[in-house]
mmCIF file of C-alpha atoms in Angstrom:
data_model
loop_
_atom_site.group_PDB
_atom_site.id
_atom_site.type_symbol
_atom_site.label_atom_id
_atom_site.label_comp_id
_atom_site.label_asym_id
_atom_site.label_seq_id
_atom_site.Cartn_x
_atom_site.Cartn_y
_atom_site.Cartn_z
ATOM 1 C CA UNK A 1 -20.244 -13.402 -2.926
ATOM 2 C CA UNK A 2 -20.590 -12.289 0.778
ATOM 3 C CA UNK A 3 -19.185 -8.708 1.701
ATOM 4 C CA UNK A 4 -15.589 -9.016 3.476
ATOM 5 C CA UNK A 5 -15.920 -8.434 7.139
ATOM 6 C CA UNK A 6 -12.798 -6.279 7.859
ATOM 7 C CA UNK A 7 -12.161 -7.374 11.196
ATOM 8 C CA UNK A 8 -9.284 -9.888 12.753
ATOM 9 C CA UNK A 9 -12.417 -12.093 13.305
ATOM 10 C CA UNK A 10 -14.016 -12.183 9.902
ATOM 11 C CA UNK A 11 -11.034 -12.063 7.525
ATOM 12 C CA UNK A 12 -8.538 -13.889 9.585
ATOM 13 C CA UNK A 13 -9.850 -17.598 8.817
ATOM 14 C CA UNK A 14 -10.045 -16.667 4.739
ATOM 15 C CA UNK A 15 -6.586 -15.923 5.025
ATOM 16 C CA UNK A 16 -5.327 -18.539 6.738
ATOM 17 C CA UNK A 17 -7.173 -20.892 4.498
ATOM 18 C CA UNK A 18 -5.515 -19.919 1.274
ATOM 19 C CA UNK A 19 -1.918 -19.311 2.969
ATOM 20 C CA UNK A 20 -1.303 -21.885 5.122
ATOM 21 C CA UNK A 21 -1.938 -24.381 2.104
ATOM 22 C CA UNK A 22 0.210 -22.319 -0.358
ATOM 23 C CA UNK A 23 3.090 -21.600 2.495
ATOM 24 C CA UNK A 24 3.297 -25.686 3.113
ATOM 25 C CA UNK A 25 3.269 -26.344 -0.912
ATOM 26 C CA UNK A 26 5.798 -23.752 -1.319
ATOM 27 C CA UNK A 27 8.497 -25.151 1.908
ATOM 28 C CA UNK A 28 8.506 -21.718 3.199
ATOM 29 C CA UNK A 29 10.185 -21.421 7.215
ATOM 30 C CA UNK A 30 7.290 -18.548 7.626
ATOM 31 C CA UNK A 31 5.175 -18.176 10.366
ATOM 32 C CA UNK A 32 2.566 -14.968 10.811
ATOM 33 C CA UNK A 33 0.444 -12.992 12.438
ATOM 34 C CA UNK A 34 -2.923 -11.165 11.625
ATOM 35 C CA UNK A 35 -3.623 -8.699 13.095
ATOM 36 C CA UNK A 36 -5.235 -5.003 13.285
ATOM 37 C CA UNK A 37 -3.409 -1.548 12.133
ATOM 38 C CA UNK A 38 -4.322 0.937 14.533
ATOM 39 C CA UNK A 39 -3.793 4.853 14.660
ATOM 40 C CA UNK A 40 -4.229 4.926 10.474
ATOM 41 C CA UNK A 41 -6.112 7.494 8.615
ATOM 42 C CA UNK A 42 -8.704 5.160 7.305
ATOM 43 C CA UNK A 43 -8.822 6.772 4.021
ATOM 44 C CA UNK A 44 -5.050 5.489 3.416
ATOM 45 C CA UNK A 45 -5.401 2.237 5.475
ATOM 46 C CA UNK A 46 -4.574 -0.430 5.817
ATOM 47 C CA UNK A 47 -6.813 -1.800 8.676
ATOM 48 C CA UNK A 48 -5.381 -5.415 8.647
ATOM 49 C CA UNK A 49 -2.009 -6.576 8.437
ATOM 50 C CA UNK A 50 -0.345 -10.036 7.809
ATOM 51 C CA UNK A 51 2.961 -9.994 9.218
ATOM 52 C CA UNK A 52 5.579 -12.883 8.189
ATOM 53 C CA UNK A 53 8.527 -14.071 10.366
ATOM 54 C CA UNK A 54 10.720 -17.101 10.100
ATOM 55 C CA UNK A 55 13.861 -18.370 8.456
ATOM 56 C CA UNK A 56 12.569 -17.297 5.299
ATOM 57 C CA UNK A 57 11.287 -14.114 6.467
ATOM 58 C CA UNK A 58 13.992 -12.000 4.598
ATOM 59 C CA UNK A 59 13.040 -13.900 1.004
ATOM 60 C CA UNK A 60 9.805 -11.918 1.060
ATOM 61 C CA UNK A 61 11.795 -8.806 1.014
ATOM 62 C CA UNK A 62 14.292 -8.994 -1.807
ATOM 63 C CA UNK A 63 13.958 -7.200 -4.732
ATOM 64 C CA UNK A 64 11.859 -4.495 -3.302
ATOM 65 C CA UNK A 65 9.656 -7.311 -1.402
ATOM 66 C CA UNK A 66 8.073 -9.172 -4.497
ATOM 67 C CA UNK A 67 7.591 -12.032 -3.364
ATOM 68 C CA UNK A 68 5.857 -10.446 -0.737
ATOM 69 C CA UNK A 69 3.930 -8.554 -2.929
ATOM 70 C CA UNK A 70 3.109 -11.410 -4.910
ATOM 71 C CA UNK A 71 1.812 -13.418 -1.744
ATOM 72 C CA UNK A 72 -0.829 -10.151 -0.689
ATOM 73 C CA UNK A 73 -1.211 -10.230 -4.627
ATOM 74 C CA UNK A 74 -2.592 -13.794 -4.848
ATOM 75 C CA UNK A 75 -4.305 -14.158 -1.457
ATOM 76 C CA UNK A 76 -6.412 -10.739 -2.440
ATOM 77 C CA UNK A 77 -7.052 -12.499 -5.581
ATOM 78 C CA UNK A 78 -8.298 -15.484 -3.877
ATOM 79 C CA UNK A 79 -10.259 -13.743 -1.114
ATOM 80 C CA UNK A 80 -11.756 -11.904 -4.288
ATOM 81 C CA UNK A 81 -11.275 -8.739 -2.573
ATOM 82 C CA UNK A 82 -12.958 -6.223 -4.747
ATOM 83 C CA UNK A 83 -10.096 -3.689 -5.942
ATOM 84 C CA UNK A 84 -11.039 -0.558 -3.899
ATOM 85 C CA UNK A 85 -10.967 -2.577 -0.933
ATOM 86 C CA UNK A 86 -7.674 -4.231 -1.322
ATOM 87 C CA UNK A 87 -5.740 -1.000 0.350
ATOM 88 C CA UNK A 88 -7.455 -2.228 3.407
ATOM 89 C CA UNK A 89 -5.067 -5.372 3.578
ATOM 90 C CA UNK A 90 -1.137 -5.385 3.882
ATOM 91 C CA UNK A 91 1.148 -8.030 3.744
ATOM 92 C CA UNK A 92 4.571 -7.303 5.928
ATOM 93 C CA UNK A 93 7.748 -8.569 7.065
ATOM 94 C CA UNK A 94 9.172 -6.171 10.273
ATOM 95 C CA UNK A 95 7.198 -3.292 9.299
ATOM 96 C CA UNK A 96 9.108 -3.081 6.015
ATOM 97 C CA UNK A 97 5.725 -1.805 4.462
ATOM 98 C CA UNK A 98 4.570 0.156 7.364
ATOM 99 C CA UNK A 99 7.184 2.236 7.569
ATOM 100 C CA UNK A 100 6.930 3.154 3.706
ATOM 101 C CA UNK A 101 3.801 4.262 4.284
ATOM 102 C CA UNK A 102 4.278 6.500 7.116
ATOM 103 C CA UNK A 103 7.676 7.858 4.266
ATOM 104 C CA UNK A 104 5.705 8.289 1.950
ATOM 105 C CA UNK A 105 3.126 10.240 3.852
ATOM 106 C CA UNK A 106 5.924 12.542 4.783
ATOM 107 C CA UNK A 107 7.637 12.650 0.970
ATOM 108 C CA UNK A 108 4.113 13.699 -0.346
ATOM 109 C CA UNK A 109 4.255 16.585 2.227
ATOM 110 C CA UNK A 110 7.413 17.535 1.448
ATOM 111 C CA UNK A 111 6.711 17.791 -2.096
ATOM 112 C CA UNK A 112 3.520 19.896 -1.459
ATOM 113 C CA UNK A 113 5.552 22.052 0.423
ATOM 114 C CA UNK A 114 8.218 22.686 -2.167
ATOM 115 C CA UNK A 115 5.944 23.011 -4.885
ATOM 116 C CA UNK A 116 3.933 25.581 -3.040
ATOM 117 C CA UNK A 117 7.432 27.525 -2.428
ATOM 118 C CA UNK A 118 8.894 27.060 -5.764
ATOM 119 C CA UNK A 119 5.545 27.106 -7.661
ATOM 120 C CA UNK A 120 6.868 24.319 -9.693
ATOM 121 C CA UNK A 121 5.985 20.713 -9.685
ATOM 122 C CA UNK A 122 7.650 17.992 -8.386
ATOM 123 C CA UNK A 123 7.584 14.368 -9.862
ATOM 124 C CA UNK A 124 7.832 11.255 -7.810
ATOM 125 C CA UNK A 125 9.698 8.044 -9.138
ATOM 126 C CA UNK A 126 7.908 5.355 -11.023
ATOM 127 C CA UNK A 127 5.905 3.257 -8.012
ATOM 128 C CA UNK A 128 3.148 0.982 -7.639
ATOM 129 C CA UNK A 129 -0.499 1.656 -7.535
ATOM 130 C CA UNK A 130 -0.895 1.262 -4.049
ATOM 131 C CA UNK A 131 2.080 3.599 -3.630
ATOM 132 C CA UNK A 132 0.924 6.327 -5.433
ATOM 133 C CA UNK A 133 -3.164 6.221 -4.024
ATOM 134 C CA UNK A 134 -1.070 6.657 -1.186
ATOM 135 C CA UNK A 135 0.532 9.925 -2.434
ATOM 136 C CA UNK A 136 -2.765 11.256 -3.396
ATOM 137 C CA UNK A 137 -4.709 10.616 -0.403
ATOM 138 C CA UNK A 138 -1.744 12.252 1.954
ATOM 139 C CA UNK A 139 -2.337 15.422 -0.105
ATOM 140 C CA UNK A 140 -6.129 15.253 -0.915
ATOM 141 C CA UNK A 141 -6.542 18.248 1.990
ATOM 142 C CA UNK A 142 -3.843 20.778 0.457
ATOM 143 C CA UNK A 143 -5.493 23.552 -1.307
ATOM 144 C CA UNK A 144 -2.947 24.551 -2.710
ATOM 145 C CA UNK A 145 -1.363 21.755 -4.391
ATOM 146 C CA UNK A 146 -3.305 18.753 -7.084
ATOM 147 C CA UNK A 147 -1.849 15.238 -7.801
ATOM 148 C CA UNK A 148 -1.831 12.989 -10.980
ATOM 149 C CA UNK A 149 -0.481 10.323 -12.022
ATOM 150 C CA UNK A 150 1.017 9.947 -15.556
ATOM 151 C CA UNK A 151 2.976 7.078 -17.632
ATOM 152 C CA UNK A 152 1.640 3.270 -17.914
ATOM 153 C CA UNK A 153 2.885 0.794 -15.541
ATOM 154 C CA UNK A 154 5.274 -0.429 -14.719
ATOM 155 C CA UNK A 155 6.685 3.201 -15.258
ATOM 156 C CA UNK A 156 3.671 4.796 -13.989
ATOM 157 C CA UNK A 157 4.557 8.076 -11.499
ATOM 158 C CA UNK A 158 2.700 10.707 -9.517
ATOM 159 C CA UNK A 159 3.062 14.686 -9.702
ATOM 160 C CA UNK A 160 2.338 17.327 -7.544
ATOM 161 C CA UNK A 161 2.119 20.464 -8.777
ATOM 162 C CA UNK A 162 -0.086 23.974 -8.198
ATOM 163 C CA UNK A 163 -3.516 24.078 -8.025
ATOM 164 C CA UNK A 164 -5.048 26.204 -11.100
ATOM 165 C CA UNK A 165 -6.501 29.088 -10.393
ATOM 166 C CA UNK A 166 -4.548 29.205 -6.888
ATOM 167 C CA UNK A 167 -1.409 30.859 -5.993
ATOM 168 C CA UNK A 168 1.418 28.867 -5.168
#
């Protein structure tokens, strides 16, 4: 199997080769657009996005975007993306999953920031993998503060709490 290049340029024509196939099979009004994320802290990602519009656009978004999900889902499967690369790819519809990102960079932060007042810990709602590598990776700088993730998927959650040995 031939390393992913993670460019436009390299993945681009893999992509479109599983999802235009699977868009026309499944009637979907969807058009989109590859394209690079810039201005990302590369550790978080992702570097490439696929961004849906079209008549059926707002499908991909119900019920917290599964079927969007399920689309990245199946065309990392297909790509065979190797599963500590797969951050490095987002599916999107209006910057839906974007923007969560960027929240959730700023909900881990606020969370480090309480627990290191309070010296308590704080526990995030149940979320995805992807979600909660995200939540881990904003905070992998604090001193002061560790994350971990506890419960089995689907009800799987991250905690921040104090650092041992450390004041909080």
């Amino acid at each position: 199997m031939p390393e992913i290049e993670w460019t436009v340029d390299g993945i681009a024509p893999r992509i479109e080769t599983f999802l235009d196939p699977l868009l026309d099979a499944a009637d979907f009004d969807l058009d989109y657009d590859i394209f690079a994320v810039n201005g990302r802290d590369e550790a978080i990602g992702p570097e490439i996005a696929v961004d849906f519009d079209g008549g059926d656009a707002g499908l991909l978004l119900k019920n917290r975007a599964e079927v969007l999900l399920a689309l990245e889902q199946l065309t990392l499967e297909a790509l065979r993306v190797p599963h500590h690369d797969r951050y490095r790819l987002i599916f999107d519809v209006d910057d839906y999953r974007l923007v969560r990102i960027e929240e959730l960079c700023r909900t881990a932060e606020a969370a480090a920031d309480r627990v290191k007042r309070t010296g308590g810990r704080f526990e995030f709602r149940p979320m995805t993998s992807r979600e909660r590598r995200i939540i881990h990776l904003a905070l992998r700088h604090e001193r002061e503060v560790t994350t971990h993730s506890e419960g089995t998927p689907p009800r799987r959650y991250t905690i921040v709490e104090p650092s041992k040995g450390r004041p909080a």
